[in-house]
Coordinates of C-alpha atoms in Angstrom, one line a residue:
Chain A
M1 CA 50.0 83.1 111.1
K2 CA 47.3 82.1 113.6
T3 CA 49.4 79.0 114.6
V4 CA 52.4 81.2 115.5
K5 CA 52.6 82.2 119.1
H6 CA 55.4 84.7 119.1
K7 CA 56.9 86.7 116.3
I8 CA 60.2 88.5 116.5
L9 CA 61.7 90.8 113.9
V10 CA 65.5 90.9 113.7
L11 CA 66.4 94.5 112.3
S12 CA 69.1 96.9 111.9
G13 CA 69.5 100.0 109.8
K14 CA 73.0 98.9 109.0
G15 CA 74.4 96.0 106.9
G16 CA 76.9 93.6 108.0
V17 CA 76.4 93.9 111.8
G18 CA 75.3 90.2 112.3
K19 CA 71.5 90.2 111.9
S20 CA 71.6 86.8 110.1
T21 CA 74.2 85.5 112.5
F22 CA 72.1 86.5 115.3
S23 CA 68.9 85.3 113.9
A24 CA 70.3 81.9 113.2
H25 CA 71.7 81.6 116.7
L26 CA 68.4 82.8 118.3
A27 CA 66.8 80.0 116.5
H28 CA 69.4 77.5 117.4
G29 CA 69.3 78.6 121.2
L30 CA 65.5 78.5 121.3
A31 CA 65.4 75.2 119.5
E32 CA 67.7 73.5 122.0
D33 CA 64.4 72.8 124.0
E34 CA 62.9 70.0 122.0
N35 CA 59.4 71.0 123.0
T36 CA 59.6 74.4 121.5
Q37 CA 58.8 74.8 117.8
I38 CA 60.9 77.3 115.9
A39 CA 60.4 78.9 112.6
L40 CA 63.2 80.9 111.0
L41 CA 62.1 83.1 107.9
D42 CA 64.7 84.9 105.9
I43 CA 63.1 87.8 103.9
D44 CA 66.4 89.1 102.6
I45 CA 65.6 88.6 99.0
C46 CA 69.0 90.0 97.5
G47 CA 71.4 88.6 100.0
P48 CA 69.7 85.4 101.5
S49 CA 72.5 84.2 103.9
I50 CA 70.4 82.0 106.2
P51 CA 70.7 78.9 104.2
K52 CA 74.3 79.0 104.4
I53 CA 74.6 79.9 107.9
M54 CA 72.1 77.0 108.8
G55 CA 74.1 74.6 106.7
L56 CA 71.1 74.1 104.5
E57 CA 72.5 75.3 101.1
G58 CA 71.1 73.3 98.1
E59 CA 67.9 72.2 99.9
Q60 CA 64.6 72.6 98.0
V61 CA 61.3 73.8 99.0
H62 CA 58.3 71.4 98.5
Q63 CA 54.7 72.3 97.7
S64 CA 51.9 70.4 99.3
G65 CA 48.2 70.8 99.5
S66 CA 48.5 73.0 102.6
G67 CA 51.2 75.3 101.1
W68 CA 55.0 75.5 101.0
S69 CA 56.9 73.3 103.4
P70 CA 59.7 74.9 105.1
V71 CA 63.1 73.1 105.2
Y72 CA 63.6 71.3 108.5
M73 CA 67.0 71.5 110.2
E74 CA 65.7 69.8 113.1
D75 CA 62.3 68.4 113.9
N76 CA 61.4 71.5 115.8
L77 CA 63.3 74.0 113.6
G78 CA 62.0 74.9 110.2
V79 CA 63.7 77.5 107.7
M80 CA 62.4 79.4 104.8
S81 CA 64.4 81.7 102.6
V82 CA 64.4 82.9 99.0
G83 CA 67.8 81.1 98.9
F84 CA 66.0 77.8 98.6
L85 CA 64.3 78.9 95.5
L86 CA 67.4 79.7 93.6
S87 CA 68.8 77.0 91.5
S88 CA 72.4 78.2 91.5
P89 CA 74.6 80.0 94.1
D90 CA 75.3 82.6 91.4
D91 CA 71.7 83.4 90.7
A92 CA 71.0 87.1 91.5
V93 CA 67.5 88.2 92.5
I94 CA 67.3 91.5 90.9
W95 CA 63.8 92.5 91.7
R96 CA 62.2 95.9 92.1
G97 CA 60.1 96.7 95.2
P98 CA 56.7 95.3 94.2
K99 CA 58.1 91.9 93.3
K100 CA 59.9 91.7 96.6
N101 CA 56.8 92.6 98.4
G102 CA 54.9 89.9 96.6
M103 CA 57.3 87.3 97.6
I104 CA 57.3 88.5 101.3
K105 CA 53.5 88.2 101.1
Q106 CA 53.8 84.7 99.8
F107 CA 56.2 83.6 102.5
L108 CA 54.1 84.9 105.2
R109 CA 50.9 83.6 103.7
D110 CA 51.7 80.4 101.9
V111 CA 54.2 78.6 104.1
D112 CA 52.7 75.8 106.1
W113 CA 54.6 76.5 109.3
G114 CA 52.2 74.4 111.5
E115 CA 52.1 75.0 115.3
V116 CA 54.9 77.4 115.9
D117 CA 56.1 78.9 119.3
Y118 CA 58.5 81.4 117.8
L119 CA 58.8 82.8 114.3
I120 CA 62.1 84.7 113.8
V121 CA 62.1 87.1 110.8
D122 CA 65.7 87.9 109.6
T123 CA 65.5 91.0 107.5
P124 CA 67.9 92.8 105.0
P125 CA 69.6 96.0 106.1
G126 CA 67.8 99.4 105.5
T127 CA 64.4 100.9 106.0
S128 CA 62.7 100.0 102.7
D129 CA 60.1 97.9 100.9
E130 CA 60.8 94.7 102.7
H131 CA 60.6 96.3 106.0
L132 CA 57.4 98.2 105.4
S133 CA 55.9 95.1 103.9
V134 CA 56.7 92.7 106.6
V135 CA 55.4 95.1 109.2
Q136 CA 52.3 95.8 107.2
Y137 CA 51.5 92.2 106.5
L138 CA 52.3 91.1 110.2
A139 CA 50.6 94.0 111.7
A140 CA 47.2 92.4 112.0
A141 CA 48.8 89.1 113.3
H142 CA 50.5 91.1 116.2
I143 CA 54.4 91.1 116.3
D144 CA 55.8 90.7 119.8
G145 CA 58.6 93.0 119.0
A146 CA 61.9 93.8 117.2
V147 CA 65.4 93.0 118.3
I148 CA 67.8 95.6 116.7
I149 CA 71.4 94.7 116.1
T150 CA 74.3 97.1 116.0
T151 CA 78.2 97.2 116.3
P152 CA 79.7 99.8 118.6
Q153 CA 80.7 102.3 115.9
E154 CA 78.9 105.6 115.2
V155 CA 78.6 104.6 111.5
S156 CA 76.4 101.7 112.7
L157 CA 74.6 103.6 115.5
Q158 CA 73.7 106.4 113.0
D159 CA 71.7 103.9 110.9
V160 CA 70.4 102.1 113.9
R161 CA 68.9 105.4 115.4
K162 CA 66.9 105.5 112.2
E163 CA 65.8 101.9 112.6
I164 CA 64.5 102.8 116.1
N165 CA 62.6 105.8 114.7
F166 CA 61.2 103.6 112.1
C167 CA 60.0 101.2 114.6
R168 CA 58.4 104.0 116.6
K169 CA 56.8 105.4 113.6
V170 CA 55.2 102.1 112.5
K171 CA 54.4 101.3 116.4
L172 CA 56.6 98.2 116.4
P173 CA 57.7 97.4 120.0
I174 CA 61.3 97.3 120.5
I175 CA 62.4 94.3 122.6
G176 CA 65.8 95.8 122.7
V177 CA 69.2 96.3 121.1
V178 CA 72.1 94.0 120.8
E179 CA 75.7 95.3 120.4
N180 CA 77.5 92.9 118.3
M181 CA 81.3 92.6 117.5
S182 CA 81.7 94.4 120.9
G183 CA 85.4 93.8 121.8
F184 CA 87.9 91.1 120.7
I185 CA 89.8 88.6 122.7
C186 CA 92.8 87.4 121.2
P187 CA 92.9 83.6 121.0
K188 CA 96.6 83.7 121.5
C189 CA 97.4 86.2 124.3
K190 CA 93.7 86.4 125.8
K191 CA 94.0 90.1 126.0
E192 CA 91.0 92.4 124.9
S193 CA 91.1 94.9 122.0
Q194 CA 88.5 97.0 120.3
I195 CA 88.3 96.3 116.6
F196 CA 85.3 98.5 116.2
P197 CA 85.9 101.2 118.8
P198 CA 82.8 102.8 120.3
T199 CA 83.9 106.3 119.4
T200 CA 80.5 107.8 120.6
G201 CA 79.7 105.8 123.5
G202 CA 78.4 102.7 121.7
A203 CA 75.2 101.1 122.0
E204 CA 75.0 101.7 125.8
L205 CA 75.0 105.4 125.4
M206 CA 72.5 105.3 122.3
C207 CA 70.1 103.2 124.4
K208 CA 70.1 105.4 127.3
D209 CA 69.5 108.3 125.1
L210 CA 66.7 106.8 123.3
E211 CA 65.3 104.9 126.3
V212 CA 65.6 101.5 124.7
P213 CA 66.8 98.4 126.6
L214 CA 70.3 97.2 125.8
L215 CA 69.9 93.3 125.7
G216 CA 73.6 92.6 125.8
R217 CA 77.0 92.8 124.1
V218 CA 78.4 89.9 122.0
P219 CA 82.3 90.0 121.6
L220 CA 83.9 89.0 118.3
D221 CA 85.1 85.4 118.2
P222 CA 86.8 84.1 115.1
L223 CA 84.9 80.8 115.7
I224 CA 81.6 82.5 115.0
G225 CA 82.5 83.3 111.3
K226 CA 83.9 79.8 110.9
N227 CA 80.9 78.0 112.2
C228 CA 78.6 80.1 110.1
D229 CA 80.7 79.3 107.0
K230 CA 80.3 75.6 107.9
G231 CA 76.6 76.0 108.7
Q232 CA 76.9 74.9 112.4
S233 CA 75.6 76.2 115.6
F234 CA 78.4 78.3 117.3
L235 CA 76.6 77.9 120.6
I236 CA 77.3 74.1 120.4
D237 CA 80.7 74.3 118.9
A238 CA 82.0 76.9 121.4
P239 CA 80.0 76.4 124.6
D240 CA 82.5 78.3 126.8
S241 CA 83.2 81.3 124.6
P242 CA 82.3 84.7 126.1
A243 CA 80.2 85.2 123.0
T244 CA 78.1 82.0 123.7
L245 CA 77.4 83.1 127.2
A246 CA 76.3 86.6 125.9
Y247 CA 74.1 85.1 123.3
R248 CA 72.5 82.7 125.9
S249 CA 71.8 85.7 128.2
I250 CA 70.3 87.7 125.3
I251 CA 68.0 84.8 124.3
Q252 CA 66.8 84.4 127.8
K253 CA 65.8 88.0 127.9
I254 CA 64.0 87.7 124.7
Q255 CA 62.0 84.9 126.0
E256 CA 61.1 86.7 129.1
F257 CA 59.8 89.6 127.1
C258 CA 57.7 87.4 124.9
N259 CA 56.4 85.5 127.9
L260 CA 55.6 88.9 129.7
R261 CA 53.6 90.1 126.8
Q262 CA 51.7 87.0 126.5
S263 CA 50.6 87.1 130.2
E264 CA 49.8 90.7 129.8
E265 CA 47.5 90.0 126.9
E266 CA 45.9 87.1 128.7
N267 CA 45.2 89.4 131.7
L268 CA 43.7 92.0 129.3
I269 CA 41.5 89.4 127.8
S270 CA 40.2 87.8 131.0
S271 CA 39.7 91.2 132.8
Chain B
M1 CA 74.7 127.9 68.8
E2 CA 74.0 126.3 72.1
A3 CA 70.5 125.3 71.2
A4 CA 71.7 123.2 68.3
A5 CA 74.0 120.9 70.3
A6 CA 72.5 118.1 72.5
E7 CA 72.5 118.9 76.2
P8 CA 75.7 117.1 77.5
G9 CA 74.5 116.8 81.1
N10 CA 76.4 117.4 84.3
L11 CA 78.5 114.2 83.9
A12 CA 80.0 115.3 80.7
G13 CA 83.0 116.7 82.4
V14 CA 83.7 113.5 84.3
R15 CA 86.4 111.4 82.7
H16 CA 86.0 108.1 84.6
I17 CA 83.1 106.6 86.8
I18 CA 83.7 103.7 89.2
L19 CA 80.9 102.1 91.0
V20 CA 81.7 100.3 94.4
L21 CA 79.3 97.4 94.9
S22 CA 78.8 94.5 97.1
G23 CA 75.8 92.0 97.5
K24 CA 76.6 92.0 101.1
G25 CA 76.0 94.8 103.7
G26 CA 78.6 95.9 106.1
V27 CA 81.7 94.8 104.2
G28 CA 83.2 98.3 103.9
K29 CA 81.8 99.7 100.6
S30 CA 81.5 103.3 102.0
T31 CA 85.0 102.9 103.7
I32 CA 86.7 101.6 100.6
S33 CA 84.9 104.3 98.5
T34 CA 86.1 107.0 100.7
E35 CA 89.7 105.8 101.0
L36 CA 89.9 105.0 97.3
A37 CA 88.7 108.5 96.5
L38 CA 91.3 109.9 99.0
A39 CA 94.0 107.6 97.5
L40 CA 93.2 108.8 93.9
H41 CA 93.2 112.4 95.1
H42 CA 96.5 112.0 96.9
A43 CA 97.8 110.7 93.4
G44 CA 96.9 114.2 92.1
K45 CA 93.5 113.4 90.6
K46 CA 90.4 115.6 90.8
V47 CA 87.9 113.3 92.5
G48 CA 84.0 113.3 93.3
I49 CA 82.1 111.0 95.5
L50 CA 78.6 110.2 95.0
D51 CA 76.8 108.4 97.9
V52 CA 73.6 106.8 96.7
D53 CA 72.8 104.8 99.8
L54 CA 69.5 106.4 100.6
C55 CA 68.8 104.4 103.7
G56 CA 72.3 104.5 105.2
P57 CA 74.4 107.5 103.9
S58 CA 77.7 107.1 105.8
I59 CA 80.1 109.2 103.8
P60 CA 79.4 112.8 105.0
R61 CA 80.6 111.7 108.5
M62 CA 83.5 109.8 107.2
L63 CA 84.8 112.9 105.5
G64 CA 84.0 115.4 108.3
A65 CA 81.2 117.0 106.2
Q66 CA 78.2 116.2 108.2
G67 CA 75.6 119.0 108.4
R68 CA 77.0 120.8 105.4
A69 CA 74.2 122.7 103.4
V70 CA 73.6 121.8 99.7
H71 CA 73.0 124.6 97.4
Q72 CA 71.4 125.0 94.0
C73 CA 73.4 126.6 91.2
D74 CA 72.2 127.3 87.6
R75 CA 73.4 123.8 86.4
G76 CA 71.8 121.9 89.2
W77 CA 73.0 121.1 92.8
A78 CA 76.4 122.1 93.8
P79 CA 78.4 119.3 95.4
V80 CA 80.0 120.0 98.7
F81 CA 83.7 120.6 98.4
L82 CA 86.1 119.1 101.0
D83 CA 89.1 121.2 100.3
R84 CA 89.9 124.8 99.3
E85 CA 91.3 123.8 95.9
Q86 CA 87.9 122.2 95.2
S87 CA 89.6 119.0 94.0
I88 CA 87.5 116.6 96.0
S89 CA 83.8 116.9 96.2
L90 CA 80.9 114.9 97.7
M91 CA 77.1 114.5 97.1
S92 CA 75.0 112.5 99.5
V93 CA 71.5 112.1 100.5
G94 CA 72.8 112.6 103.9
F95 CA 73.1 116.4 103.2
L96 CA 69.4 116.5 102.4
L97 CA 68.2 115.1 105.7
E98 CA 66.9 117.6 108.1
K99 CA 67.2 115.5 111.0
P100 CA 70.1 112.9 110.8
D101 CA 68.1 110.4 112.8
E102 CA 65.2 110.6 110.4
A103 CA 64.8 107.3 108.5
V104 CA 64.4 107.5 104.8
V105 CA 61.8 104.9 104.5
W106 CA 60.9 104.9 100.8
R107 CA 59.9 102.3 98.4
G108 CA 61.4 101.7 95.2
P109 CA 60.0 104.2 92.7
K110 CA 60.7 107.2 95.0
K111 CA 64.3 106.0 95.5
N112 CA 64.8 105.6 91.8
A113 CA 63.5 109.1 91.2
L114 CA 66.0 110.6 93.6
I115 CA 68.9 108.5 92.2
K116 CA 68.2 109.6 88.8
Q117 CA 68.2 113.2 90.0
F118 CA 71.4 112.7 91.9
V119 CA 73.1 111.3 88.9
S120 CA 72.0 114.0 86.4
D121 CA 71.4 117.1 88.5
V122 CA 74.9 117.4 90.4
A123 CA 77.0 120.0 88.8
W124 CA 80.3 118.0 89.2
G125 CA 82.2 120.2 86.7
E126 CA 85.5 118.7 85.5
L127 CA 86.5 115.4 87.4
D128 CA 89.2 112.8 86.6
F129 CA 87.2 110.2 88.8
L130 CA 83.7 109.9 90.2
V131 CA 83.5 107.2 92.9
V132 CA 79.9 106.0 93.3
D133 CA 79.2 104.3 96.5
T134 CA 76.1 102.1 96.6
P135 CA 73.9 100.4 99.3
P136 CA 74.2 96.6 99.6
G137 CA 72.0 94.4 97.3
T138 CA 70.8 94.1 93.9
S139 CA 67.5 96.0 93.7
D140 CA 65.9 99.2 92.7
E141 CA 68.8 101.6 93.7
H142 CA 71.3 99.4 91.8
M143 CA 69.3 99.2 88.7
A144 CA 68.5 102.8 88.8
T145 CA 72.2 103.8 89.3
V146 CA 73.4 101.6 86.5
E147 CA 70.7 102.9 84.1
A148 CA 71.4 106.5 85.0
L149 CA 75.1 106.1 84.5
R150 CA 75.0 103.9 81.5
P151 CA 75.2 106.7 78.9
Y152 CA 78.5 107.9 80.4
Q153 CA 80.2 104.5 80.2
P154 CA 81.4 103.8 83.5
L155 CA 84.9 102.4 83.8
G156 CA 83.3 99.6 85.9
A157 CA 82.6 98.2 89.3
L158 CA 84.9 97.4 92.1
V159 CA 83.3 94.6 94.1
V160 CA 84.0 94.3 97.9
T161 CA 83.8 91.3 99.9
T162 CA 85.1 90.1 103.3
P163 CA 86.9 86.8 103.7
Q164 CA 84.0 84.6 104.9
A165 CA 82.0 82.2 102.8
V166 CA 78.8 84.0 103.8
S167 CA 80.0 87.3 102.1
V168 CA 81.3 85.5 99.1
G169 CA 77.8 83.8 98.8
D170 CA 76.1 87.1 98.4
V171 CA 78.9 88.7 96.4
R172 CA 78.6 86.0 93.8
R173 CA 75.1 87.1 93.1
E174 CA 76.4 90.8 92.7
L175 CA 78.8 89.5 90.0
T176 CA 75.8 88.2 88.2
F177 CA 74.1 91.4 88.6
C178 CA 77.0 93.1 86.9
R179 CA 77.1 90.6 84.1
K180 CA 73.3 90.9 83.5
T181 CA 73.5 94.6 83.5
G182 CA 76.6 94.8 81.2
L183 CA 78.8 96.3 83.9
R184 CA 82.5 95.4 83.7
V185 CA 83.9 94.1 86.9
M186 CA 87.3 96.0 87.5
G187 CA 88.2 93.6 90.3
I188 CA 87.5 92.3 93.8
V189 CA 88.6 93.9 97.0
E190 CA 88.7 91.8 100.1
N191 CA 88.1 93.9 103.2
M192 CA 88.6 93.1 106.8
S193 CA 91.3 90.6 105.8
G194 CA 92.9 89.8 109.2
F195 CA 93.6 91.6 112.4
T196 CA 96.9 92.1 114.1
C197 CA 96.6 91.8 117.9
P198 CA 98.0 95.1 119.3
H199 CA 99.2 93.1 122.4
C200 CA 101.0 90.2 121.0
A201 CA 101.2 91.0 117.2
E202 CA 99.5 87.8 116.2
C203 CA 97.6 88.0 113.0
I204 CA 94.2 86.5 113.4
S205 CA 91.5 85.8 110.7
V206 CA 88.5 87.2 112.5
F207 CA 86.2 86.8 109.7
S208 CA 87.6 83.6 108.3
R209 CA 90.0 83.6 105.3
G210 CA 90.4 83.2 101.5
G211 CA 87.0 84.3 100.2
G212 CA 88.3 87.2 98.1
E213 CA 90.8 85.3 96.0
E214 CA 88.6 82.3 95.7
L215 CA 85.8 84.6 94.4
A216 CA 88.1 86.3 91.9
R217 CA 89.2 83.0 90.7
L218 CA 85.6 81.6 90.4
A219 CA 84.4 84.7 88.6
G220 CA 87.5 85.1 86.4
V221 CA 88.0 88.7 87.5
P222 CA 91.2 90.4 88.9
F223 CA 91.9 90.2 92.6
L224 CA 92.9 93.8 93.5
G225 CA 94.1 93.2 97.0
S226 CA 93.3 92.7 100.6
V227 CA 92.8 95.3 103.2
P228 CA 93.4 94.3 106.8
L229 CA 91.3 95.3 109.9
D230 CA 92.7 98.5 111.4
P231 CA 90.8 100.0 114.3
E232 CA 92.8 103.1 114.0
L233 CA 91.3 103.4 110.5
T234 CA 87.8 103.0 112.0
R235 CA 88.4 105.5 114.6
S236 CA 89.7 107.9 112.2
L237 CA 86.9 107.6 109.7
E238 CA 84.4 108.0 112.5
E239 CA 86.0 111.1 113.5
G240 CA 86.4 112.4 109.9
H241 CA 90.1 112.8 109.7
D242 CA 92.1 112.5 106.5
F243 CA 93.3 109.0 107.2
I244 CA 95.8 108.7 104.3
Q245 CA 97.5 111.7 105.6
E246 CA 97.4 110.7 109.3
F247 CA 98.4 107.1 109.2
P248 CA 100.9 106.4 106.4
G249 CA 102.4 103.6 108.5
S250 CA 99.1 101.6 108.7
P251 CA 98.9 98.2 106.9
A252 CA 95.5 99.4 105.5
F253 CA 97.1 102.3 103.9
A254 CA 99.6 100.3 102.0
A255 CA 96.8 98.1 100.7
L256 CA 94.6 100.8 99.6
S257 CA 97.5 102.7 97.9
S258 CA 98.2 99.6 95.9
I259 CA 94.7 99.1 94.8
A260 CA 94.4 102.8 93.8
Q261 CA 97.7 102.5 91.9
K262 CA 96.3 99.2 90.0
I263 CA 93.3 101.2 89.0
L264 CA 95.4 104.2 87.7
D265 CA 97.7 101.8 85.9
T266 CA 94.8 100.1 84.0
T267 CA 92.8 103.4 83.4
P268 CA 93.4 105.1 80.1
M269 CA 94.6 108.6 81.2
C270 CA 95.4 110.1 77.9
L271 CA 93.4 113.3 77.0
P272 CA 90.8 113.0 74.4

């Protein structure tokens, strides 16, 4: 972990809000700069979606003298997931907590990431073993912060408030919240509708109440799902989509946060 | 006389147990569990809902039961009744949280212990169906739930997916879990299956298409039906209304009623 400059956790109390989709596109977006080295770690042991979303299904992990090699999507984008360790797409990882924790420890300790500018950790939904473990194991190595994903409905926000409280309890800085699936623009008539209505004020109100930054809102675009199924970058496939513009703005804010933290630390050290 | 008989337990009066599973989060397990329970109830059945999603207990809000207190009776915990006739009841960890924003950050063994308690200590009484909503995944909670319910021979599992390949990828693993734990798969339900634009009435595959049927075919299990996206459904559940009563014209209503009917048709209903 010493060779990793910035570590970002992508969290949500709620399942199915787009954590993996977001993690993958954060990785794609940052990796567009060839000089930036990106690592994407998928610690969702039961539902490892990252290999599919990154178009890396069926890839194998190799062991070398310096540890496990991540699977490289581009020269500057390496990926690790338990998905790569399973021999069949039907294999279920039916593990209890301690075994999952062991795997996460191995991922963090034994993967030879090399020199990395950004490590993005995609997490499973909830607040359980995996989350406690990753925060504990990375605590010494200093996590820049967490990006929390939600959708506009109260049923998501309910879980996300818990996640924010979890972050505060374990003293994990919160970079901000992303409201995903925020509005839908019909590809035919171009009019907007709300598929997941923000009945209680959406992420905006929650962020205001809990004093957490709202990094942005990403609208639903059917091309996102299609690209994830094909394992392609939606940012490249649909560069003019309002969703792409939203993603890019959010990615920029995350970079700014990380750079600010870095210069704050450097100031602290030099003073 | 009573001492000679073995303790039948609080699930002895429950005729049929259905687990609602998915490998994937956010596909609508809780929504489908709730709507299935309501559909069965509307068909005249006495129904209980057990919400074992300890980290994200969504059902109390969906049924307008948030903040209800849970009481102990001589046989264990009394479930929360949602109607005067006491024909639909609910138990969720959500009722036990003092502060709803408090995160339940427990590791496996503690979750297992609570699930065991939930399964055995809730005084359900006589029920036609108990619908068990689960969190996403194939881990401690799922193993604990299946083990705790095994002596009562559940009817099986309803497995929920969305149409995308990413969901199907996770749900295939859930089917393996069912096979490995000896849990019969009653069928696949494909949720969020298309959205009809309220402005131009075009039907759009927001989350891709075809996944549910393909999964059912791959796994050799029945495809029970597709449920389309319906924002009015979401709004209604968020606000805790009796959706089935309020929106009989909704495309989602037709789909859910059909699924409930398929379950009723294949369930042995004769009295012992």
